[in-house]
Structure formats: C-alpha cells, structure tokens
PDB file of C-alpha atoms in Angstrom:
ATOM      1  CA  UNK A  26       0.082  -0.057   0.128  1.00  0.00           C
ATOM      2  CA  UNK A  27       0.849   3.751  -0.318  1.00  0.00           C
ATOM      3  CA  UNK A  28       3.073   4.790   2.367  1.00  0.00           C
ATOM      4  CA  UNK A  29       2.805   8.544   3.925  1.00  0.00           C
ATOM      5  CA  UNK A  30       5.783   9.973   5.635  1.00  0.00           C
ATOM      6  CA  UNK A  31       5.663  13.521   7.312  1.00  0.00           C
ATOM      7  CA  UNK A  32       8.073  15.786   8.668  1.00  0.00           C
ATOM      8  CA  UNK A  33       9.458  16.815  10.789  1.00  0.00           C
ATOM      9  CA  UNK A  34       7.883  14.689  13.501  1.00  0.00           C
ATOM     10  CA  UNK A  35       8.003  17.468  15.982  1.00  0.00           C
ATOM     11  CA  UNK A  36       8.355  21.261  15.788  1.00  0.00           C
ATOM     12  CA  UNK A  37       8.742  23.735  18.477  1.00  0.00           C
ATOM     13  CA  UNK A  38       8.236  27.615  17.299  1.00  0.00           C
ATOM     14  CA  UNK A  39       7.834  30.875  19.210  1.00  0.00           C
ATOM     15  CA  UNK A  40       4.474  32.783  18.563  1.00  0.00           C
ATOM     16  CA  UNK A  41       4.633  34.788  15.346  1.00  0.00           C
ATOM     17  CA  UNK A  42       7.006  32.526  13.600  1.00  0.00           C
ATOM     18  CA  UNK A  43       6.373  30.733  10.239  1.00  0.00           C
ATOM     19  CA  UNK A  44       6.144  27.039   9.657  1.00  0.00           C
ATOM     20  CA  UNK A  45       6.410  24.235   6.637  1.00  0.00           C
ATOM     21  CA  UNK A  46       5.219  20.913   7.155  1.00  0.00           C
ATOM     22  CA  UNK A  47       5.782  18.300   4.530  1.00  0.00           C
ATOM     23  CA  UNK A  48       3.949  15.119   3.435  1.00  0.00           C
ATOM     24  CA  UNK A  49       5.653  12.729   1.184  1.00  0.00           C
ATOM     25  CA  UNK A  50       3.427   9.633  -0.435  1.00  0.00           C
ATOM     26  CA  UNK A  51       4.900   6.935  -2.543  1.00  0.00           C
ATOM     27  CA  UNK A  52       2.319   6.473  -5.297  1.00  0.00           C
ATOM     28  CA  UNK A  53      -0.315   8.169  -6.859  1.00  0.00           C
ATOM     29  CA  UNK A  54      -3.230   9.850  -5.099  1.00  0.00           C
ATOM     30  CA  UNK A  55      -6.848  10.429  -5.635  1.00  0.00           C
ATOM     31  CA  UNK A  56      -7.414  12.188  -2.338  1.00  0.00           C
ATOM     32  CA  UNK A  57      -5.236  14.130  -0.255  1.00  0.00           C
ATOM     33  CA  UNK A  58      -6.340  15.945   3.145  1.00  0.00           C
ATOM     34  CA  UNK A  59      -4.430  17.856   5.912  1.00  0.00           C
ATOM     35  CA  UNK A  60      -6.184  17.859   9.293  1.00  0.00           C
ATOM     36  CA  UNK A  61      -5.472  19.458  12.775  1.00  0.00           C
ATOM     37  CA  UNK A  62      -5.556  17.535  15.788  1.00  0.00           C
ATOM     38  CA  UNK A  63      -6.113  20.225  18.675  1.00  0.00           C
ATOM     39  CA  UNK A  64      -4.587  19.563  22.123  1.00  0.00           C
ATOM     40  CA  UNK A  65      -8.356  18.689  23.246  1.00  0.00           C
ATOM     41  CA  UNK A  66      -8.147  15.741  20.511  1.00  0.00           C
ATOM     42  CA  UNK A  67     -10.526  17.037  17.878  1.00  0.00           C
ATOM     43  CA  UNK A  68      -9.863  16.463  14.734  1.00  0.00           C
ATOM     44  CA  UNK A  69     -10.482  19.515  12.314  1.00  0.00           C
ATOM     45  CA  UNK A  70     -10.245  19.278   8.303  1.00  0.00           C
ATOM     46  CA  UNK A  71      -7.712  22.023   7.192  1.00  0.00           C
ATOM     47  CA  UNK A  72      -7.610  21.301   3.334  1.00  0.00           C
ATOM     48  CA  UNK A  73      -8.898  18.755   0.510  1.00  0.00           C
ATOM     49  CA  UNK A  74      -6.074  19.011  -1.859  1.00  0.00           C
ATOM     50  CA  UNK A  75      -4.981  16.317  -4.036  1.00  0.00           C
ATOM     51  CA  UNK A  76      -3.082  18.576  -6.245  1.00  0.00           C
ATOM     52  CA  UNK A  77      -2.718  22.450  -6.822  1.00  0.00           C
ATOM     53  CA  UNK A  78      -2.687  25.080  -3.809  1.00  0.00           C
ATOM     54  CA  UNK A  79      -4.972  26.475  -1.383  1.00  0.00           C
ATOM     55  CA  UNK A  80      -5.135  29.201   1.141  1.00  0.00           C
ATOM     56  CA  UNK A  81      -7.284  29.853   4.131  1.00  0.00           C
ATOM     57  CA  UNK A  82      -6.403  32.658   6.159  1.00  0.00           C
ATOM     58  CA  UNK A  83      -2.378  32.099   7.774  1.00  0.00           C
ATOM     59  CA  UNK A  84      -2.930  28.587   6.307  1.00  0.00           C
ATOM     60  CA  UNK A  85      -1.936  27.441   3.010  1.00  0.00           C
ATOM     61  CA  UNK A  86      -1.172  24.051   1.295  1.00  0.00           C
ATOM     62  CA  UNK A  87       0.267  22.974  -1.933  1.00  0.00           C
ATOM     63  CA  UNK A  88       0.131  19.347  -3.481  1.00  0.00           C
ATOM     64  CA  UNK A  89       2.566  18.854  -6.230  1.00  0.00           C
ATOM     65  CA  UNK A  90       1.154  15.219  -7.208  1.00  0.00           C
ATOM     66  CA  UNK A  91       3.649  14.692  -9.885  1.00  0.00           C
ATOM     67  CA  UNK A  92       6.313  14.548  -7.198  1.00  0.00           C
ATOM     68  CA  UNK A  93       4.198  13.082  -4.537  1.00  0.00           C
ATOM     69  CA  UNK A  94       4.314  15.556  -2.205  1.00  0.00           C
ATOM     70  CA  UNK A  95       2.348  18.389   0.017  1.00  0.00           C
ATOM     71  CA  UNK A  96       3.175  20.966   1.899  1.00  0.00           C
ATOM     72  CA  UNK A  97       1.389  22.820   4.756  1.00  0.00           C
ATOM     73  CA  UNK A  98       2.510  26.599   5.416  1.00  0.00           C
ATOM     74  CA  UNK A  99       1.269  28.120   8.509  1.00  0.00           C
ATOM     75  CA  UNK A 100       2.045  32.067   8.801  1.00  0.00           C
ATOM     76  CA  UNK A 101       2.427  34.130  11.703  1.00  0.00           C
ATOM     77  CA  UNK A 102       1.976  31.283  14.028  1.00  0.00           C
ATOM     78  CA  UNK A 103      -0.399  31.522  17.337  1.00  0.00           C
ATOM     79  CA  UNK A 104      -0.593  29.401  20.359  1.00  0.00           C
ATOM     80  CA  UNK A 105      -3.847  28.127  19.171  1.00  0.00           C
ATOM     81  CA  UNK A 106      -2.263  26.542  15.788  1.00  0.00           C
ATOM     82  CA  UNK A 107      -0.921  23.997  18.770  1.00  0.00           C
ATOM     83  CA  UNK A 108      -1.601  20.311  18.150  1.00  0.00           C
ATOM     84  CA  UNK A 109      -0.772  17.494  15.727  1.00  0.00           C
ATOM     85  CA  UNK A 110      -1.082  18.162  11.932  1.00  0.00           C
ATOM     86  CA  UNK A 111      -1.979  14.723   9.511  1.00  0.00           C
ATOM     87  CA  UNK A 112      -1.962  14.293   6.117  1.00  0.00           C
ATOM     88  CA  UNK A 113      -4.143  11.678   4.714  1.00  0.00           C
ATOM     89  CA  UNK A 114      -4.130  10.224   1.208  1.00  0.00           C
ATOM     90  CA  UNK A 115      -6.187   7.635  -0.762  1.00  0.00           C
ATOM     91  CA  UNK A 116      -4.666   5.959  -3.936  1.00  0.00           C
ATOM     92  CA  UNK A 117      -6.050   5.627  -7.010  1.00  0.00           C
ATOM     93  CA  UNK A 118      -7.306   2.055  -7.111  1.00  0.00           C
ATOM     94  CA  UNK A 119     -10.690   1.251  -6.158  1.00  0.00           C
ATOM     95  CA  UNK A 120      -9.925  -0.479  -3.334  1.00  0.00           C
ATOM     96  CA  UNK A 121      -7.512   1.804  -1.861  1.00  0.00           C
ATOM     97  CA  UNK A 122      -8.229   2.836   1.641  1.00  0.00           C
ATOM     98  CA  UNK A 123      -7.446   6.287   3.357  1.00  0.00           C
ATOM     99  CA  UNK A 124      -3.831   6.022   4.945  1.00  0.00           C
ATOM    100  CA  UNK A 125      -2.709   8.704   7.544  1.00  0.00           C
ATOM    101  CA  UNK A 126       0.894   9.699   8.270  1.00  0.00           C
ATOM    102  CA  UNK A 127       1.976   9.638  11.850  1.00  0.00           C
ATOM    103  CA  UNK A 128       1.670  13.441  12.173  1.00  0.00           C
ATOM    104  CA  UNK A 129       3.754  16.488  12.709  1.00  0.00           C
ATOM    105  CA  UNK A 130       3.581  17.702  16.604  1.00  0.00           C
ATOM    106  CA  UNK A 131       3.612  21.384  16.426  1.00  0.00           C
ATOM    107  CA  UNK A 132       4.052  23.294  19.807  1.00  0.00           C
ATOM    108  CA  UNK A 133       3.635  26.977  19.573  1.00  0.00           C
ATOM    109  CA  UNK A 134       5.341  28.907  22.326  1.00  0.00           C
ATOM    110  CA  UNK A 135       3.811  32.406  23.684  1.00  0.00           C
TER     111      UNK A 135
ATOM    112  CA  UNK B 322     -25.373  22.693  12.337  1.00  0.00           C
ATOM    113  CA  UNK B 323     -23.498  19.949  10.173  1.00  0.00           C
ATOM    114  CA  UNK B 324     -21.828  17.390  12.392  1.00  0.00           C
ATOM    115  CA  UNK B 325     -20.998  14.052  13.545  1.00  0.00           C
ATOM    116  CA  UNK B 326     -21.667  12.825  16.962  1.00  0.00           C
ATOM    117  CA  UNK B 327     -20.667   9.912  18.836  1.00  0.00           C
ATOM    118  CA  UNK B 328     -21.452   8.312  22.178  1.00  0.00           C
ATOM    119  CA  UNK B 329     -20.137   7.803  24.569  1.00  0.00           C
ATOM    120  CA  UNK B 330     -17.475  10.222  24.669  1.00  0.00           C
ATOM    121  CA  UNK B 331     -15.435   8.273  27.380  1.00  0.00           C
ATOM    122  CA  UNK B 332     -16.070   4.705  28.835  1.00  0.00           C
ATOM    123  CA  UNK B 333     -14.201   2.508  30.968  1.00  0.00           C
ATOM    124  CA  UNK B 334     -15.166  -1.095  30.956  1.00  0.00           C
ATOM    125  CA  UNK B 335     -14.047  -4.728  31.857  1.00  0.00           C
ATOM    126  CA  UNK B 336     -12.598  -7.618  29.120  1.00  0.00           C
ATOM    127  CA  UNK B 337     -15.258  -9.434  27.748  1.00  0.00           C
ATOM    128  CA  UNK B 338     -18.287  -7.082  28.447  1.00  0.00           C
ATOM    129  CA  UNK B 339     -19.862  -6.185  24.894  1.00  0.00           C
ATOM    130  CA  UNK B 340     -20.117  -2.505  24.270  1.00  0.00           C
ATOM    131  CA  UNK B 341     -21.400  -0.308  21.357  1.00  0.00           C
ATOM    132  CA  UNK B 342     -20.152   3.338  20.427  1.00  0.00           C
ATOM    133  CA  UNK B 343     -22.613   4.987  18.245  1.00  0.00           C
ATOM    134  CA  UNK B 344     -22.036   7.461  15.432  1.00  0.00           C
ATOM    135  CA  UNK B 345     -24.414   9.534  13.606  1.00  0.00           C
ATOM    136  CA  UNK B 346     -24.015  12.244  10.990  1.00  0.00           C
ATOM    137  CA  UNK B 347     -26.710  14.404   9.480  1.00  0.00           C
ATOM    138  CA  UNK B 348     -25.225  15.689   6.318  1.00  0.00           C
ATOM    139  CA  UNK B 349     -26.700  12.513   4.459  1.00  0.00           C
ATOM    140  CA  UNK B 350     -23.122  11.231   3.587  1.00  0.00           C
ATOM    141  CA  UNK B 351     -22.718   8.205   1.925  1.00  0.00           C
ATOM    142  CA  UNK B 352     -19.324   7.369   3.073  1.00  0.00           C
ATOM    143  CA  UNK B 353     -18.683   6.644   7.102  1.00  0.00           C
ATOM    144  CA  UNK B 354     -15.722   5.157   8.591  1.00  0.00           C
ATOM    145  CA  UNK B 355     -14.160   4.257  11.827  1.00  0.00           C
ATOM    146  CA  UNK B 356     -10.664   4.772  12.571  1.00  0.00           C
ATOM    147  CA  UNK B 357      -8.358   4.240  16.175  1.00  0.00           C
ATOM    148  CA  UNK B 358      -5.790   6.635  17.119  1.00  0.00           C
ATOM    149  CA  UNK B 359      -3.225   4.948  19.349  1.00  0.00           C
ATOM    150  CA  UNK B 360       0.400   6.609  20.294  1.00  0.00           C
ATOM    151  CA  UNK B 361       3.353   6.298  17.687  1.00  0.00           C
ATOM    152  CA  UNK B 362       0.870   4.562  15.106  1.00  0.00           C
ATOM    153  CA  UNK B 363      -1.437   7.691  14.181  1.00  0.00           C
ATOM    154  CA  UNK B 364      -5.039   6.994  12.694  1.00  0.00           C
ATOM    155  CA  UNK B 365      -5.473   3.511  11.347  1.00  0.00           C
ATOM    156  CA  UNK B 366      -9.080   2.691   9.528  1.00  0.00           C
ATOM    157  CA  UNK B 367     -10.881   0.011  11.269  1.00  0.00           C
ATOM    158  CA  UNK B 368     -14.068  -0.373   8.965  1.00  0.00           C
ATOM    159  CA  UNK B 369     -15.818   1.686   6.356  1.00  0.00           C
ATOM    160  CA  UNK B 370     -19.254   1.758   4.703  1.00  0.00           C
ATOM    161  CA  UNK B 371     -20.024   3.320   1.348  1.00  0.00           C
ATOM    162  CA  UNK B 372     -23.493   3.101   1.802  1.00  0.00           C
ATOM    163  CA  UNK B 373     -26.887   1.533   3.574  1.00  0.00           C
ATOM    164  CA  UNK B 374     -25.851  -1.946   4.073  1.00  0.00           C
ATOM    165  CA  UNK B 375     -22.436  -2.066   2.343  1.00  0.00           C
ATOM    166  CA  UNK B 376     -19.608  -2.185   4.883  1.00  0.00           C
ATOM    167  CA  UNK B 377     -15.828  -3.325   4.338  1.00  0.00           C
ATOM    168  CA  UNK B 378     -12.807  -3.884   6.686  1.00  0.00           C
ATOM    169  CA  UNK B 379     -10.134  -1.207   6.886  1.00  0.00           C
ATOM    170  CA  UNK B 380      -6.612  -1.877   8.176  1.00  0.00           C
ATOM    171  CA  UNK B 381      -7.241  -3.334  11.553  1.00  0.00           C
ATOM    172  CA  UNK B 382     -10.882  -4.727  11.600  1.00  0.00           C
ATOM    173  CA  UNK B 383     -10.141  -7.582  14.157  1.00  0.00           C
ATOM    174  CA  UNK B 384     -12.395  -7.655  17.198  1.00  0.00           C
ATOM    175  CA  UNK B 385     -14.770  -5.117  15.747  1.00  0.00           C
ATOM    176  CA  UNK B 386     -18.085  -5.397  14.156  1.00  0.00           C
ATOM    177  CA  UNK B 387     -20.116  -2.482  12.264  1.00  0.00           C
ATOM    178  CA  UNK B 388     -23.615  -2.255  10.707  1.00  0.00           C
ATOM    179  CA  UNK B 389     -25.400   0.170   8.439  1.00  0.00           C
ATOM    180  CA  UNK B 390     -28.760   0.158   8.435  1.00  0.00           C
ATOM    181  CA  UNK B 391     -29.641   3.352   8.257  1.00  0.00           C
ATOM    182  CA  UNK B 392     -27.681   6.046   6.220  1.00  0.00           C
ATOM    183  CA  UNK B 393     -27.089   8.580   9.160  1.00  0.00           C
ATOM    184  CA  UNK B 394     -26.009   5.811  11.640  1.00  0.00           C
ATOM    185  CA  UNK B 395     -22.603   3.507  11.891  1.00  0.00           C
ATOM    186  CA  UNK B 396     -22.279   2.015  15.186  1.00  0.00           C
ATOM    187  CA  UNK B 397     -19.210   0.008  16.522  1.00  0.00           C
ATOM    188  CA  UNK B 398     -19.611  -3.058  18.191  1.00  0.00           C
ATOM    189  CA  UNK B 399     -17.124  -4.690  20.201  1.00  0.00           C
ATOM    190  CA  UNK B 400     -18.555  -8.088  21.000  1.00  0.00           C
ATOM    191  CA  UNK B 401     -15.717  -9.172  23.792  1.00  0.00           C
ATOM    192  CA  UNK B 402     -13.419  -6.083  24.360  1.00  0.00           C
ATOM    193  CA  UNK B 403      -9.683  -6.681  25.201  1.00  0.00           C
ATOM    194  CA  UNK B 404      -7.094  -4.280  26.868  1.00  0.00           C
ATOM    195  CA  UNK B 405      -5.592  -4.228  23.447  1.00  0.00           C
ATOM    196  CA  UNK B 406      -8.399  -2.109  22.222  1.00  0.00           C
ATOM    197  CA  UNK B 407      -8.014   0.583  24.553  1.00  0.00           C
ATOM    198  CA  UNK B 408      -7.720   3.626  22.576  1.00  0.00           C
ATOM    199  CA  UNK B 409      -9.084   6.915  20.921  1.00  0.00           C
ATOM    200  CA  UNK B 410     -11.943   6.181  18.346  1.00  0.00           C
ATOM    201  CA  UNK B 411     -12.895   8.627  15.740  1.00  0.00           C
ATOM    202  CA  UNK B 412     -16.132   7.971  13.392  1.00  0.00           C
ATOM    203  CA  UNK B 413     -16.096  10.124  10.182  1.00  0.00           C
ATOM    204  CA  UNK B 414     -18.234  10.788   7.166  1.00  0.00           C
ATOM    205  CA  UNK B 415     -17.647  11.864   3.651  1.00  0.00           C
ATOM    206  CA  UNK B 416     -20.252  12.801   1.013  1.00  0.00           C
ATOM    207  CA  UNK B 417     -18.779  11.197  -1.886  1.00  0.00           C
ATOM    208  CA  UNK B 418     -17.199   7.793  -1.439  1.00  0.00           C
ATOM    209  CA  UNK B 419     -14.540   8.486   0.578  1.00  0.00           C
ATOM    210  CA  UNK B 420     -12.689  10.949  -2.158  1.00  0.00           C
ATOM    211  CA  UNK B 421     -13.652  14.333  -0.438  1.00  0.00           C
ATOM    212  CA  UNK B 422     -13.333  16.013   2.623  1.00  0.00           C
ATOM    213  CA  UNK B 423     -13.623  13.849   5.734  1.00  0.00           C
ATOM    214  CA  UNK B 424     -15.539  15.456   8.929  1.00  0.00           C
ATOM    215  CA  UNK B 425     -14.743  13.652  12.405  1.00  0.00           C
ATOM    216  CA  UNK B 426     -16.891  13.124  15.509  1.00  0.00           C
ATOM    217  CA  UNK B 427     -15.612  14.218  18.705  1.00  0.00           C
ATOM    218  CA  UNK B 428     -13.828  10.998  19.388  1.00  0.00           C
ATOM    219  CA  UNK B 429     -14.648   8.057  22.074  1.00  0.00           C
ATOM    220  CA  UNK B 430     -11.723   7.562  24.693  1.00  0.00           C
ATOM    221  CA  UNK B 431     -12.108   3.766  25.467  1.00  0.00           C
ATOM    222  CA  UNK B 432     -10.575   1.962  28.144  1.00  0.00           C
ATOM    223  CA  UNK B 433     -10.622  -1.850  28.720  1.00  0.00           C
ATOM    224  CA  UNK B 434      -9.098  -3.038  32.311  1.00  0.00           C
TER     225      UNK B 434
END
C-alpha cells in the first residue's frame, strides 16, 4: 500500500514564526487531506488538496502530485495552532483505503 | 449545524463486556468510517461503509463489528473487548465515496481493563 511520511515529527516555534510541514507519499493519489488535531483531541479539516494550491487565512497548502508531496504552510503562528497535523491520502485504485501519516506535532510557545 | 456525533465520549469497561459506540451524521453522507488512534501509530481505519448495508474492512478490523442499517448511523460494536482495544476512536463521514473532505466526530476514549 501507499506509504505516507510526514516531516518533521516535532516542531517547536515561537509565536509569530512561520512553519512548513511536509507530507511525502509513495504513489499516485486520488485524495489528499490535511487535518489539525487540537490539544483536546478534536480533528478538524484544513484542506482537501489532491493537487494545486489553496489558502485559508494564515494557512495554505500546496500539493505537487507529480512529485508526490504536499506542503502545509502556517504563517504568523499563534498558540492556538499547537497540536498535531496529519496528512491523509487515498490511492488511485478502487480498493485503496485512506492512509494517514504519523503526524507532525507542533508546539507554539507564547 | 452539520456534525458527526459519537456516544459515549468516554468509557471504561472490563474485558469481555460487549459494548457499542454510536456514530451519527446529519449531512446525508454516503461514506462513513471508524478509526482508532494510538500513540506512535497515528490513525488507522477499522471499518468503512460506502452506503446503507455496504460495509468493508479497513486496516485493523479484528475484534470489531459494524452495521449500516440507516444512512445516518454507523455503530461500532466490540463483542468481547480486550485491553489492546484501549484507544481513542473516531467516526468520520464523507459525501462522495471517501474521495472528499472527511468530517470527524469528537472521539470516544475507551479504556478496557
């Protein structure tokens, strides 16, 4: 099955800093999503982005499908951005299931 | 308000005592799924359902059952829970066969003693 690798595994930043989170996947995908799990455990959709670029406020994401990676950018980080960021993909085959990366844990210091 | 609800949110039980975690969505989504989240392993899919009466195994189905008698509900059943099923469980729904944005429930933290 598809392998999903996220980097870095952990990231500690000062409030106001910018960050880039990466998701590499081993095969072509039909679906790619980014999620944020806040410190209370709630999973929140950020982007559905199998290709191209999207922006939502301070967050943006770019997926380069031909090179099998996606990037999540967080600008002007706030403490509420802390938590774990997951990338999840679904392959191109009909029977492919959704596969999550292990996540990047982001800690924004006040 | 569009949402996915799960109940209970927290449960402590003992080995072998059957339990059901309910999941309901009000968005008329066809696709629903269950995940478990464990430290160091991320989220892994247990079961999914493409529509009413259509269910299939995910990556870690052993020890679990599901049913999809109505479009809005997708309960997760543990017939004989064991301590290795202690985990954080999430239900999710998606409008189009899984190939779209997923909406997650709030999670159910299960402890099996």
